[in-house]
Every structure is written in C-alpha cells, then in structure tokens.
Tab-separated table of C-alpha atoms in Angstrom:
chain	number	residue	atom	x	y	z
A	1	MET	CA	-0.036	-0.008	-0.031
A	2	ILE	CA	2.865	2.450	1.032
A	3	ASN	CA	4.537	1.753	-2.367
A	4	ARG	CA	1.397	2.519	-4.306
A	5	ILE	CA	0.821	5.641	-2.451
A	6	ILE	CA	4.419	6.601	-3.236
A	7	LEU	CA	3.840	5.840	-6.767
A	8	TRP	CA	0.510	8.027	-7.104
A	9	LEU	CA	1.840	10.869	-4.982
A	10	PRO	CA	3.234	12.998	-7.792
A	11	GLN	CA	0.247	12.856	-9.841
A	12	LEU	CA	-2.037	13.506	-6.882
A	13	LEU	CA	0.081	16.479	-5.890
A	14	ASN	CA	-0.222	18.065	-9.534
A	15	GLY	CA	-3.946	17.701	-9.139
A	16	ALA	CA	-3.863	19.339	-5.837
A	17	LYS	CA	-1.783	22.082	-7.374
A	18	MET	CA	-4.569	22.766	-9.912
A	19	THR	CA	-7.251	22.667	-7.155
A	20	ILE	CA	-5.430	25.161	-5.204
A	21	ILE	CA	-4.563	27.541	-8.026
A	22	ILE	CA	-8.266	27.564	-9.132
A	23	THR	CA	-9.492	28.309	-5.568
A	24	VAL	CA	-7.035	31.157	-4.691
A	25	ILE	CA	-7.580	32.934	-8.027
A	26	SER	CA	-11.398	32.435	-7.895
A	27	VAL	CA	-11.805	33.681	-4.471
A	28	SER	CA	-9.353	36.666	-4.764
A	29	ILE	CA	-10.956	38.064	-7.841
A	30	GLY	CA	-14.424	37.107	-6.717
A	31	LEU	CA	-14.052	39.031	-3.507
A	32	ILE	CA	-12.954	42.250	-5.831
A	33	LEU	CA	-16.216	41.769	-7.764
A	34	ALA	CA	-18.486	41.086	-4.888
A	35	VAL	CA	-17.470	44.480	-3.203
A	36	PHE	CA	-19.114	46.273	-6.261
A	37	LEU	CA	-22.018	43.934	-6.346
A	38	ALA	CA	-22.737	44.438	-2.827
A	39	LEU	CA	-22.564	48.295	-3.150
A	40	GLY	CA	-24.579	48.103	-6.400
A	41	LYS	CA	-27.234	46.106	-4.777
A	42	MET	CA	-27.427	48.623	-1.817
A	43	SER	CA	-27.575	51.344	-3.971
A	44	ARG	CA	-30.896	53.635	-4.123
A	45	HIS	CA	-30.812	53.657	-7.961
A	46	LYS	CA	-32.829	51.147	-9.325
A	47	LEU	CA	-30.763	51.151	-12.588
A	48	LEU	CA	-27.785	49.926	-10.389
A	49	SER	CA	-29.374	47.881	-7.646
A	50	ALA	CA	-31.616	46.027	-10.073
A	51	PRO	CA	-28.866	44.289	-12.258
A	52	CYS	CA	-26.790	43.592	-9.288
A	53	SER	CA	-29.759	42.004	-7.371
A	54	ALA	CA	-30.592	40.041	-10.499
A	55	TYR	CA	-26.985	38.775	-10.913
A	56	ILE	CA	-26.748	37.624	-7.319
A	57	PHE	CA	-29.967	35.939	-7.438
A	58	PHE	CA	-29.101	34.238	-10.793
A	59	PHE	CA	-25.673	32.807	-9.750
A	60	ARG	CA	-26.895	31.782	-6.299
A	61	GLY	CA	-30.162	30.232	-7.531
A	62	THR	CA	-28.735	28.113	-10.318
A	63	PRO	CA	-26.244	25.011	-9.933
A	64	LEU	CA	-22.412	25.823	-10.223
A	65	LEU	CA	-22.302	22.564	-12.588
A	66	MET	CA	-24.700	23.952	-14.976
A	67	GLN	CA	-22.934	27.368	-15.122
A	68	ILE	CA	-19.481	25.601	-15.782
A	69	TYR	CA	-21.280	23.678	-18.675
A	70	PHE	CA	-23.022	26.870	-20.052
A	71	ILE	CA	-19.800	28.963	-20.110
A	72	TYR	CA	-17.775	26.016	-21.894
A	73	PHE	CA	-20.211	24.630	-23.983
A	74	GLY	CA	-23.115	26.885	-24.220
A	75	LEU	CA	-21.483	30.255	-24.938
A	76	PRO	CA	-20.039	29.025	-28.328
A	77	GLN	CA	-23.430	27.893	-29.449
A	78	LEU	CA	-24.733	31.411	-28.848
A	79	HIS	CA	-21.927	33.034	-30.766
A	80	ALA	CA	-18.423	31.705	-32.125
A	81	ALA	CA	-16.966	34.713	-30.651
A	82	LEU	CA	-18.036	33.627	-27.053
A	83	THR	CA	-15.793	30.545	-27.542
A	84	ILE	CA	-13.583	29.900	-24.790
A	85	ARG	CA	-11.092	27.310	-25.933
A	86	SER	CA	-9.193	27.111	-22.707
A	87	ALA	CA	-10.893	24.865	-19.880
A	88	PHE	CA	-8.854	26.384	-17.420
A	89	VAL	CA	-10.077	30.201	-18.323
A	90	ALA	CA	-13.736	28.853	-18.416
A	91	ALA	CA	-13.418	27.087	-15.081
A	92	LEU	CA	-12.128	30.341	-13.511
A	93	ILE	CA	-14.632	32.473	-15.073
A	94	ALA	CA	-17.330	30.241	-13.725
A	95	TYR	CA	-16.002	30.131	-10.248
A	96	VAL	CA	-15.218	33.749	-10.146
A	97	LEU	CA	-18.649	34.660	-11.203
A	98	ASN	CA	-20.391	32.281	-8.726
A	99	THR	CA	-17.994	33.044	-5.769
A	100	ALA	CA	-18.850	36.801	-6.308
A	101	ALA	CA	-22.407	36.212	-6.024
A	102	TYR	CA	-22.281	34.517	-2.690
A	103	LEU	CA	-19.374	36.913	-1.177
A	104	ALA	CA	-21.534	39.862	-2.225
A	105	GLU	CA	-24.240	38.910	0.028
A	106	ASN	CA	-21.667	38.340	2.767
A	107	ILE	CA	-20.187	41.852	2.241
A	108	ARG	CA	-23.621	43.527	2.005
A	109	ALA	CA	-24.528	41.772	5.432
A	110	GLY	CA	-21.214	42.988	6.692
A	111	ILE	CA	-21.652	46.745	5.809
A	112	GLN	CA	-25.281	46.760	7.121
A	113	SER	CA	-24.134	45.282	10.582
A	114	ILE	CA	-22.151	48.675	11.111
A	115	ASP	CA	-23.937	51.209	13.308
A	116	LYS	CA	-25.809	53.623	11.227
A	117	GLY	CA	-24.592	56.435	13.671
A	118	GLN	CA	-21.169	55.953	11.849
A	119	PHE	CA	-22.824	56.906	8.498
A	120	GLU	CA	-24.515	59.847	10.125
A	121	ALA	CA	-21.268	61.098	11.938
A	122	ALA	CA	-19.410	60.811	8.582
A	123	LYS	CA	-22.040	62.867	6.802
A	124	ALA	CA	-21.855	65.515	9.622
A	125	LEU	CA	-18.265	65.804	9.020
A	126	GLY	CA	-18.761	66.430	5.312
A	127	PHE	CA	-17.730	63.049	4.001
A	128	SER	CA	-19.138	62.048	0.728
A	129	TYR	CA	-20.642	58.388	0.411
A	130	GLY	CA	-17.704	57.007	-1.454
A	131	LYS	CA	-15.310	58.522	1.068
A	132	THR	CA	-17.335	57.108	4.122
A	133	MET	CA	-17.374	53.719	2.629
A	134	ARG	CA	-13.708	53.785	1.683
A	135	LEU	CA	-12.287	55.112	4.914
A	136	ILE	CA	-14.846	54.206	7.466
A	137	ILE	CA	-17.096	51.329	6.805
A	138	ILE	CA	-15.228	49.119	4.523
A	139	PRO	CA	-12.207	48.790	6.825
A	140	GLN	CA	-14.362	47.647	9.514
A	141	THR	CA	-16.640	45.498	7.318
A	142	VAL	CA	-13.268	43.778	6.253
A	143	ARG	CA	-12.765	42.509	9.899
A	144	ARG	CA	-16.320	40.977	10.074
A	145	LEU	CA	-15.718	39.123	6.607
A	146	ILE	CA	-12.728	36.912	7.762
A	147	PRO	CA	-14.926	33.900	8.855
A	148	PRO	CA	-17.473	33.960	5.951
A	149	VAL	CA	-14.678	34.480	3.289
A	150	GLY	CA	-12.877	31.658	5.126
A	151	ASN	CA	-15.842	29.532	4.942
A	152	GLU	CA	-16.518	30.270	1.297
A	153	PHE	CA	-12.853	29.601	0.509
A	154	ILE	CA	-13.121	26.044	1.875
A	155	MET	CA	-16.540	25.396	-0.020
A	156	VAL	CA	-14.894	26.638	-3.406
A	157	LEU	CA	-11.721	24.341	-2.585
A	158	LYS	CA	-14.048	21.277	-2.523
A	159	ASP	CA	-16.276	22.485	-5.290
A	160	VAL	CA	-13.295	22.587	-7.650
A	161	SER	CA	-13.720	19.071	-8.270
A	162	LEU	CA	-16.537	19.927	-10.656
A	163	VAL	CA	-13.891	20.998	-13.273
A	164	ALA	CA	-13.294	17.506	-14.049
A	165	ILE	CA	-16.419	17.575	-16.308
A	166	ILE	CA	-14.574	19.847	-18.721
A	167	GLY	CA	-11.411	17.978	-18.684
A	168	LEU	CA	-9.177	19.812	-16.061
A	169	THR	CA	-6.899	17.485	-14.205
A	170	ASP	CA	-7.799	18.706	-10.493
A	171	LEU	CA	-7.110	16.309	-7.390
A	172	THR	CA	-10.540	14.716	-8.008
A	173	LYS	CA	-9.892	14.032	-11.805
A	174	VAL	CA	-6.320	12.701	-11.138
A	175	THR	CA	-7.795	10.325	-8.422
A	176	ARG	CA	-10.428	9.169	-10.729
A	177	ALA	CA	-7.973	8.418	-13.626
A	178	ILE	CA	-5.837	6.457	-11.375
A	179	SER	CA	-8.593	4.401	-10.059
A	180	SER	CA	-9.738	3.577	-13.592
A	181	SER	CA	-6.136	2.559	-14.619
A	182	THR	CA	-5.227	0.647	-11.660
A	183	GLY	CA	-8.690	-1.051	-10.899
A	184	THR	CA	-8.428	-0.073	-7.390
A	185	ALA	CA	-10.261	2.473	-5.268
A	186	LEU	CA	-7.515	2.730	-2.541
A	187	VAL	CA	-6.204	5.754	-4.248
A	188	TYR	CA	-9.069	7.717	-2.667
A	189	ILE	CA	-7.410	7.166	0.711
A	190	PRO	CA	-4.441	9.390	-0.200
A	191	ALA	CA	-6.578	11.709	-2.098
A	192	MET	CA	-8.906	12.526	0.780
A	193	ILE	CA	-5.983	12.893	3.110
A	194	LEU	CA	-4.580	15.413	0.752
A	195	TYR	CA	-7.800	17.379	0.741
A	196	LEU	CA	-8.046	17.285	4.596
A	197	ILE	CA	-4.194	18.538	4.765
A	198	ILE	CA	-5.047	21.441	2.320
A	199	THR	CA	-8.434	22.147	4.085
A	200	ALA	CA	-6.519	22.142	7.365
A	201	PHE	CA	-3.882	24.470	6.087
A	202	PHE	CA	-6.105	27.124	4.809
A	203	THR	CA	-8.594	26.871	7.962
A	204	PHE	CA	-5.601	27.382	10.107
A	205	ILE	CA	-4.517	30.514	8.119
A	206	PHE	CA	-8.187	31.970	8.332
A	207	ASN	CA	-8.101	31.125	12.057
A	208	LYS	CA	-5.052	33.048	12.705
A	209	MET	CA	-6.417	36.048	10.704
A	210	GLU	CA	-9.605	35.892	12.466
A	211	LYS	CA	-7.859	35.935	16.046
A	212	ARG	CA	-5.766	38.809	14.765
A	213	TYR	CA	-8.297	40.920	13.011
A	214	SER	CA	-11.735	39.980	13.737
A	215	VAL	CA	-14.262	41.703	15.898
A	216	TYR	CA	-15.444	38.514	17.186
A	217	GLU	CA	-13.251	37.638	20.001
C-alpha cells in the first residue's frame, strides 16, 4: 500500500496544485467583484441595484455545475466569438462569477451590520458617500468578513472537483484516472488525506487572521 501511495503521489500533488490555484484565484478576484456587487445592490438607484440583485439571484439560484457547462459548452453555441478554448479559463470565469455572488451577500450583510450612527457622523463631517465607505465602513467590514470568506474559500476548494467535467486535471480528476487505470479505489485514501491537509492548512490561516483582526473575539 505504501509503495502504491508513493507511486501515485506525484500525480496527486499535481492535481492538488491545480485545485489550489483555481481556488485562490477565484476567491481573490471574486472578492473584488463582490464588493462592487454588494455596493450596487445597496444603491438607491434602481438602474444599479436591479442588475446587481438579478446577478446575485441568478448565480446563487442556479447550480454551479450548470454554470460551468454553459460557459464552456453553451456560449460557443450563442456566438462563435464567445468561445472559450481554454478549459482552465472557462473554469476560472465560472468560479469567479459564482463566488462573487455568494461573497456579495456576505459583504452586504457586513456593511449593514455597521452602526448607522457612523454613517450619520461621517455625513456630519462632510464626508461623501464614497469617502465614508472607503475610509470608515469598508475597513470595519473587512474585519467582520474574515469568517464567512474563510468558509466560502473552503467550500470553493471542495467544489473545484466539478472542473473534471470539462477535462481539467484537478485532484479529483487525477484520483478517478488513477482508480480507473489501476482498478483500485484505494487511491481515494491518499486523495482524501490530501484534501484534509489542504483544508486544514487554509483553515489554520483563516483562524489566525480571525484571531488577529476579527471583531468577534
């Protein structure tokens, strides 16, 4: 068994690398997009709030699997110019768009949890809305967002296994390939252990950040 694990390990590690790359990039870009979506949804202008609300509703209300399928296989059928030839890029787009929708709601809730008196105080001091958000509200919201962002990161990490449907060799795809070629399901043991190690590592990082910066102590 040990010899088999040693033999499988290089392939499993390459798959794990792909899983981590997609997760980190998706959550990082998704978090930036989520800020604008959250602020847009909270806007008093319907022309801004309505599209943002619709976006969040759509991506939270439809399965991620279907979103990946549509972006990679469906868009080319709408128009050839929409073809995404790279499965990696298609997967990133799907995960960024999906993650942004979920994080946007977390950000909106975080902003709305800030005492309204701070908005009023900033207004009394002559701060514009943008300046109030940038200098007062957003910095406080960031501290409250560490736990939900950490949870979303771990969820995305596990959901990346869906990229196997468009041929990307993430950890799950590699595990299935090894299982099929060797005729044994024992490869799932080291694969699950790898997932646990990766999850434990990033959970540790977010817990450290929460203890250092979070308001929830």
